[in-house]
């Protein structure tokens, strides 16, 4: 890779790393270690194709697509042998107040969704992507995205129930 391309990639990676990490944290339901691994894998794949301008019409969108696909591939492999838990670890009282409680509750609810549903929710509502864009990223039809969105939101509402109102009021 030429020096100018390499410096352009470094600038891109520095500018997008925070956003990629936040998206990865949502995809992994708060597993920051896995999120870091996903971002590193995403940036590694971006580096490989960085010189090919035809693939990178919009590098930021392409990076988000790569991130979601890396996440879904990881979910399919599950080679680590780790299994998600139904319970959140104990949290100190100071951390269990206000926004922190809401974040933990939402991350726990996201964790209980299947990986593809979680990806749809993150892309549609965190990344604010259209149904068509989400379908392109996930290689599914627009109808599948709408169906998954509806079902995932219904599951989230069922999990969060009336509790969400008391936290959102803070």
PDB file of C-alpha atoms in Angstrom:
ATOM      1  CA  UNK A   1       0.000   0.000   0.000  1.00  0.00           C
ATOM      2  CA  UNK A   2       1.322   3.452  -0.867  1.00  0.00           C
ATOM      3  CA  UNK A   3       2.139   5.886   1.895  1.00  0.00           C
ATOM      4  CA  UNK A   4      -0.691   8.240   0.943  1.00  0.00           C
ATOM      5  CA  UNK A   5      -3.209   5.374   0.954  1.00  0.00           C
ATOM      6  CA  UNK A   6      -1.826   4.108   4.246  1.00  0.00           C
ATOM      7  CA  UNK A   7      -2.082   7.525   5.884  1.00  0.00           C
ATOM      8  CA  UNK A   8      -5.620   7.914   4.492  1.00  0.00           C
ATOM      9  CA  UNK A   9      -6.522   4.528   5.990  1.00  0.00           C
ATOM     10  CA  UNK A  10      -5.025   5.504   9.352  1.00  0.00           C
ATOM     11  CA  UNK A  11      -7.078   8.715   9.362  1.00  0.00           C
ATOM     12  CA  UNK A  12     -10.216   6.783   8.449  1.00  0.00           C
ATOM     13  CA  UNK A  13      -9.593   4.154  11.133  1.00  0.00           C
ATOM     14  CA  UNK A  14      -8.951   6.793  13.808  1.00  0.00           C
ATOM     15  CA  UNK A  15     -12.090   8.706  12.853  1.00  0.00           C
ATOM     16  CA  UNK A  16     -14.408   5.659  12.668  1.00  0.00           C
ATOM     17  CA  UNK A  17     -13.046   3.476  15.471  1.00  0.00           C
ATOM     18  CA  UNK A  18     -15.250   4.975  18.186  1.00  0.00           C
ATOM     19  CA  UNK A  19     -18.424   4.621  16.154  1.00  0.00           C
ATOM     20  CA  UNK A  20     -17.541   1.065  15.124  1.00  0.00           C
ATOM     21  CA  UNK A  21     -16.817   0.181  18.751  1.00  0.00           C
ATOM     22  CA  UNK A  22     -20.175   1.546  19.960  1.00  0.00           C
ATOM     23  CA  UNK A  23     -22.000  -0.430  17.278  1.00  0.00           C
ATOM     24  CA  UNK A  24     -20.000  -3.545  18.137  1.00  0.00           C
ATOM     25  CA  UNK A  25     -20.857  -3.116  21.837  1.00  0.00           C
ATOM     26  CA  UNK A  26     -24.537  -3.080  20.967  1.00  0.00           C
ATOM     27  CA  UNK A  27     -24.184  -6.100  18.704  1.00  0.00           C
ATOM     28  CA  UNK A  28     -22.368  -8.025  21.432  1.00  0.00           C
ATOM     29  CA  UNK A  29     -24.764  -6.840  24.157  1.00  0.00           C
ATOM     30  CA  UNK A  30     -22.058  -5.022  26.053  1.00  0.00           C
ATOM     31  CA  UNK A  31     -19.191  -7.515  25.699  1.00  0.00           C
ATOM     32  CA  UNK A  32     -16.459  -4.913  25.254  1.00  0.00           C
ATOM     33  CA  UNK A  33     -13.704  -7.483  24.747  1.00  0.00           C
ATOM     34  CA  UNK A  34     -15.543  -9.151  21.884  1.00  0.00           C
ATOM     35  CA  UNK A  35     -16.485  -5.708  20.538  1.00  0.00           C
ATOM     36  CA  UNK A  36     -12.794  -4.756  20.424  1.00  0.00           C
ATOM     37  CA  UNK A  37     -12.014  -7.993  18.583  1.00  0.00           C
ATOM     38  CA  UNK A  38     -14.786  -7.348  16.065  1.00  0.00           C
ATOM     39  CA  UNK A  39     -13.569  -3.804  15.411  1.00  0.00           C
ATOM     40  CA  UNK A  40      -9.998  -5.019  14.992  1.00  0.00           C
ATOM     41  CA  UNK A  41     -11.135  -7.708  12.528  1.00  0.00           C
ATOM     42  CA  UNK A  42     -13.254  -5.144  10.671  1.00  0.00           C
ATOM     43  CA  UNK A  43     -10.388  -2.680  10.340  1.00  0.00           C
ATOM     44  CA  UNK A  44      -8.074  -5.498   9.246  1.00  0.00           C
ATOM     45  CA  UNK A  45     -10.479  -6.444   6.464  1.00  0.00           C
ATOM     46  CA  UNK A  46     -10.885  -2.789   5.525  1.00  0.00           C
ATOM     47  CA  UNK A  47      -7.108  -2.419   5.266  1.00  0.00           C
ATOM     48  CA  UNK A  48      -6.932  -5.302   2.798  1.00  0.00           C
ATOM     49  CA  UNK A  49      -9.467  -3.715   0.422  1.00  0.00           C
ATOM     50  CA  UNK A  50      -8.563  -0.067   1.079  1.00  0.00           C
ATOM     51  CA  UNK A  51      -6.768   0.384  -2.266  1.00  0.00           C
ATOM     52  CA  UNK A  52      -9.736  -0.890  -4.273  1.00  0.00           C
ATOM     53  CA  UNK A  53     -11.837   2.214  -4.664  1.00  0.00           C
ATOM     54  CA  UNK A  54     -14.624   0.374  -6.501  1.00  0.00           C
ATOM     55  CA  UNK A  55     -15.646  -1.442  -3.302  1.00  0.00           C
ATOM     56  CA  UNK A  56     -15.295   1.595  -1.092  1.00  0.00           C
ATOM     57  CA  UNK A  57     -17.671   4.162  -2.544  1.00  0.00           C
ATOM     58  CA  UNK A  58     -18.695   4.955   1.036  1.00  0.00           C
ATOM     59  CA  UNK A  59     -15.986   3.584   3.359  1.00  0.00           C
ATOM     60  CA  UNK A  60     -17.936   4.301   6.559  1.00  0.00           C
ATOM     61  CA  UNK A  61     -20.994   2.378   5.367  1.00  0.00           C
ATOM     62  CA  UNK A  62     -18.802  -0.418   4.036  1.00  0.00           C
ATOM     63  CA  UNK A  63     -17.036  -0.651   7.426  1.00  0.00           C
ATOM     64  CA  UNK A  64     -20.400  -0.978   9.209  1.00  0.00           C
ATOM     65  CA  UNK A  65     -21.399  -3.708   6.764  1.00  0.00           C
ATOM     66  CA  UNK A  66     -18.137  -5.551   7.390  1.00  0.00           C
ATOM     67  CA  UNK A  67     -18.626  -5.190  11.160  1.00  0.00           C
ATOM     68  CA  UNK A  68     -22.099  -6.736  11.069  1.00  0.00           C
ATOM     69  CA  UNK A  69     -20.929  -9.573   8.845  1.00  0.00           C
ATOM     70  CA  UNK A  70     -17.927 -10.269  11.104  1.00  0.00           C
ATOM     71  CA  UNK A  71     -20.306 -10.336  14.088  1.00  0.00           C
ATOM     72  CA  UNK A  72     -22.710 -12.746  12.388  1.00  0.00           C
ATOM     73  CA  UNK A  73     -19.829 -14.996  11.313  1.00  0.00           C
ATOM     74  CA  UNK A  74     -18.593 -15.048  14.900  1.00  0.00           C
ATOM     75  CA  UNK A  75     -22.062 -15.963  16.148  1.00  0.00           C
ATOM     76  CA  UNK A  76     -22.216 -18.859  13.711  1.00  0.00           C
ATOM     77  CA  UNK A  77     -18.789 -20.159  14.757  1.00  0.00           C
ATOM     78  CA  UNK A  78     -19.156 -19.833  18.501  1.00  0.00           C
ATOM     79  CA  UNK A  79     -15.802 -21.603  18.719  1.00  0.00           C
ATOM     80  CA  UNK A  80     -15.020 -20.077  22.083  1.00  0.00           C
ATOM     81  CA  UNK A  81     -17.473 -22.353  23.864  1.00  0.00           C
ATOM     82  CA  UNK A  82     -18.844 -19.456  25.889  1.00  0.00           C
ATOM     83  CA  UNK A  83     -22.560 -19.344  26.401  1.00  0.00           C
ATOM     84  CA  UNK A  84     -24.600 -16.249  27.189  1.00  0.00           C
ATOM     85  CA  UNK A  85     -26.064 -16.007  30.652  1.00  0.00           C
ATOM     86  CA  UNK A  86     -29.644 -15.119  31.485  1.00  0.00           C
ATOM     87  CA  UNK A  87     -28.519 -12.948  34.380  1.00  0.00           C
ATOM     88  CA  UNK A  88     -26.609  -9.724  34.647  1.00  0.00           C
ATOM     89  CA  UNK A  89     -23.769  -9.807  37.189  1.00  0.00           C
ATOM     90  CA  UNK A  90     -24.237  -7.956  40.444  1.00  0.00           C
ATOM     91  CA  UNK A  91     -23.924  -4.194  40.041  1.00  0.00           C
ATOM     92  CA  UNK A  92     -23.012  -1.716  42.764  1.00  0.00           C
ATOM     93  CA  UNK A  93     -25.768   0.657  43.868  1.00  0.00           C
ATOM     94  CA  UNK A  94     -24.067   3.731  42.446  1.00  0.00           C
ATOM     95  CA  UNK A  95     -23.770   2.087  39.026  1.00  0.00           C
ATOM     96  CA  UNK A  96     -27.352   0.825  39.210  1.00  0.00           C
ATOM     97  CA  UNK A  97     -28.894   4.295  39.084  1.00  0.00           C
ATOM     98  CA  UNK A  98     -30.127   6.425  36.200  1.00  0.00           C
ATOM     99  CA  UNK A  99     -28.742   5.871  32.750  1.00  0.00           C
ATOM    100  CA  UNK A 100     -26.507   2.998  33.807  1.00  0.00           C
ATOM    101  CA  UNK A 101     -29.524   0.946  34.878  1.00  0.00           C
ATOM    102  CA  UNK A 102     -31.308   1.665  31.643  1.00  0.00           C
ATOM    103  CA  UNK A 103     -28.220   0.756  29.603  1.00  0.00           C
ATOM    104  CA  UNK A 104     -27.774  -2.515  31.462  1.00  0.00           C
ATOM    105  CA  UNK A 105     -31.433  -3.368  31.066  1.00  0.00           C
ATOM    106  CA  UNK A 106     -31.366  -2.633  27.339  1.00  0.00           C
ATOM    107  CA  UNK A 107     -28.120  -4.554  26.808  1.00  0.00           C
ATOM    108  CA  UNK A 108     -29.563  -7.525  28.669  1.00  0.00           C
ATOM    109  CA  UNK A 109     -32.703  -7.402  26.521  1.00  0.00           C
ATOM    110  CA  UNK A 110     -30.578  -7.170  23.352  1.00  0.00           C
ATOM    111  CA  UNK A 111     -28.472 -10.108  24.541  1.00  0.00           C
ATOM    112  CA  UNK A 112     -31.576 -12.306  24.658  1.00  0.00           C
ATOM    113  CA  UNK A 113     -32.403 -11.646  21.006  1.00  0.00           C
ATOM    114  CA  UNK A 114     -31.097 -13.999  18.318  1.00  0.00           C
ATOM    115  CA  UNK A 115     -27.981 -12.642  16.574  1.00  0.00           C
ATOM    116  CA  UNK A 116     -29.728 -11.713  13.317  1.00  0.00           C
ATOM    117  CA  UNK A 117     -32.570  -9.955  15.163  1.00  0.00           C
ATOM    118  CA  UNK A 118     -30.006  -8.061  17.234  1.00  0.00           C
ATOM    119  CA  UNK A 119     -28.181  -7.059  14.031  1.00  0.00           C
ATOM    120  CA  UNK A 120     -31.439  -5.801  12.504  1.00  0.00           C
ATOM    121  CA  UNK A 121     -32.272  -3.734  15.604  1.00  0.00           C
ATOM    122  CA  UNK A 122     -28.772  -2.215  15.756  1.00  0.00           C
ATOM    123  CA  UNK A 123     -28.695  -1.402  12.048  1.00  0.00           C
ATOM    124  CA  UNK A 124     -32.237  -0.034  11.863  1.00  0.00           C
ATOM    125  CA  UNK A 125     -32.454   1.872  15.139  1.00  0.00           C
ATOM    126  CA  UNK A 126     -28.876   2.574  16.260  1.00  0.00           C
ATOM    127  CA  UNK A 127     -27.328   3.097  12.830  1.00  0.00           C
ATOM    128  CA  UNK A 128     -30.593   4.592  11.511  1.00  0.00           C
ATOM    129  CA  UNK A 129     -30.373   2.633   8.276  1.00  0.00           C
ATOM    130  CA  UNK A 130     -33.279   2.114   5.933  1.00  0.00           C
ATOM    131  CA  UNK A 131     -34.928  -1.254   5.453  1.00  0.00           C
ATOM    132  CA  UNK A 132     -33.230  -1.580   2.058  1.00  0.00           C
ATOM    133  CA  UNK A 133     -29.773  -0.739   3.428  1.00  0.00           C
ATOM    134  CA  UNK A 134     -30.227  -3.194   6.279  1.00  0.00           C
ATOM    135  CA  UNK A 135     -31.344  -5.885   3.852  1.00  0.00           C
ATOM    136  CA  UNK A 136     -28.246  -5.282   1.724  1.00  0.00           C
ATOM    137  CA  UNK A 137     -25.919  -5.559   4.716  1.00  0.00           C
ATOM    138  CA  UNK A 138     -27.524  -8.791   5.914  1.00  0.00           C
ATOM    139  CA  UNK A 139     -28.029 -10.278   2.430  1.00  0.00           C
ATOM    140  CA  UNK A 140     -31.761 -10.796   3.012  1.00  0.00           C
ATOM    141  CA  UNK A 141     -34.928  -9.379   1.493  1.00  0.00           C
ATOM    142  CA  UNK A 142     -36.559  -6.169   2.669  1.00  0.00           C
ATOM    143  CA  UNK A 143     -39.548  -8.212   3.798  1.00  0.00           C
ATOM    144  CA  UNK A 144     -37.274 -10.309   6.013  1.00  0.00           C
ATOM    145  CA  UNK A 145     -35.875  -7.141   7.608  1.00  0.00           C
ATOM    146  CA  UNK A 146     -39.373  -5.781   8.277  1.00  0.00           C
ATOM    147  CA  UNK A 147     -40.472  -9.113   9.764  1.00  0.00           C
ATOM    148  CA  UNK A 148     -37.362  -9.411  11.942  1.00  0.00           C
ATOM    149  CA  UNK A 149     -37.736  -5.782  13.079  1.00  0.00           C
ATOM    150  CA  UNK A 150     -41.341  -6.299  14.097  1.00  0.00           C
ATOM    151  CA  UNK A 151     -40.620  -9.533  15.946  1.00  0.00           C
ATOM    152  CA  UNK A 152     -37.457  -8.202  17.611  1.00  0.00           C
ATOM    153  CA  UNK A 153     -39.218  -5.065  18.842  1.00  0.00           C
ATOM    154  CA  UNK A 154     -42.105  -7.159  20.160  1.00  0.00           C
ATOM    155  CA  UNK A 155     -39.618  -9.354  22.050  1.00  0.00           C
ATOM    156  CA  UNK A 156     -37.884  -6.296  23.466  1.00  0.00           C
ATOM    157  CA  UNK A 157     -41.204  -4.820  24.593  1.00  0.00           C
ATOM    158  CA  UNK A 158     -42.171  -8.131  26.203  1.00  0.00           C
ATOM    159  CA  UNK A 159     -38.843  -8.347  28.023  1.00  0.00           C
ATOM    160  CA  UNK A 160     -38.779  -4.738  29.156  1.00  0.00           C
ATOM    161  CA  UNK A 161     -42.476  -4.509  29.968  1.00  0.00           C
ATOM    162  CA  UNK A 162     -43.529  -1.618  32.156  1.00  0.00           C
ATOM    163  CA  UNK A 163     -40.045  -1.295  33.685  1.00  0.00           C
ATOM    164  CA  UNK A 164     -38.772   0.827  30.832  1.00  0.00           C
ATOM    165  CA  UNK A 165     -41.093   3.726  31.689  1.00  0.00           C
ATOM    166  CA  UNK A 166     -39.662   4.225  35.158  1.00  0.00           C
ATOM    167  CA  UNK A 167     -36.101   4.377  33.805  1.00  0.00           C
ATOM    168  CA  UNK A 168     -36.914   6.583  30.834  1.00  0.00           C
ATOM    169  CA  UNK A 169     -38.484   9.156  33.172  1.00  0.00           C
ATOM    170  CA  UNK A 170     -35.104   9.892  34.794  1.00  0.00           C
TER     171      UNK A 170
END
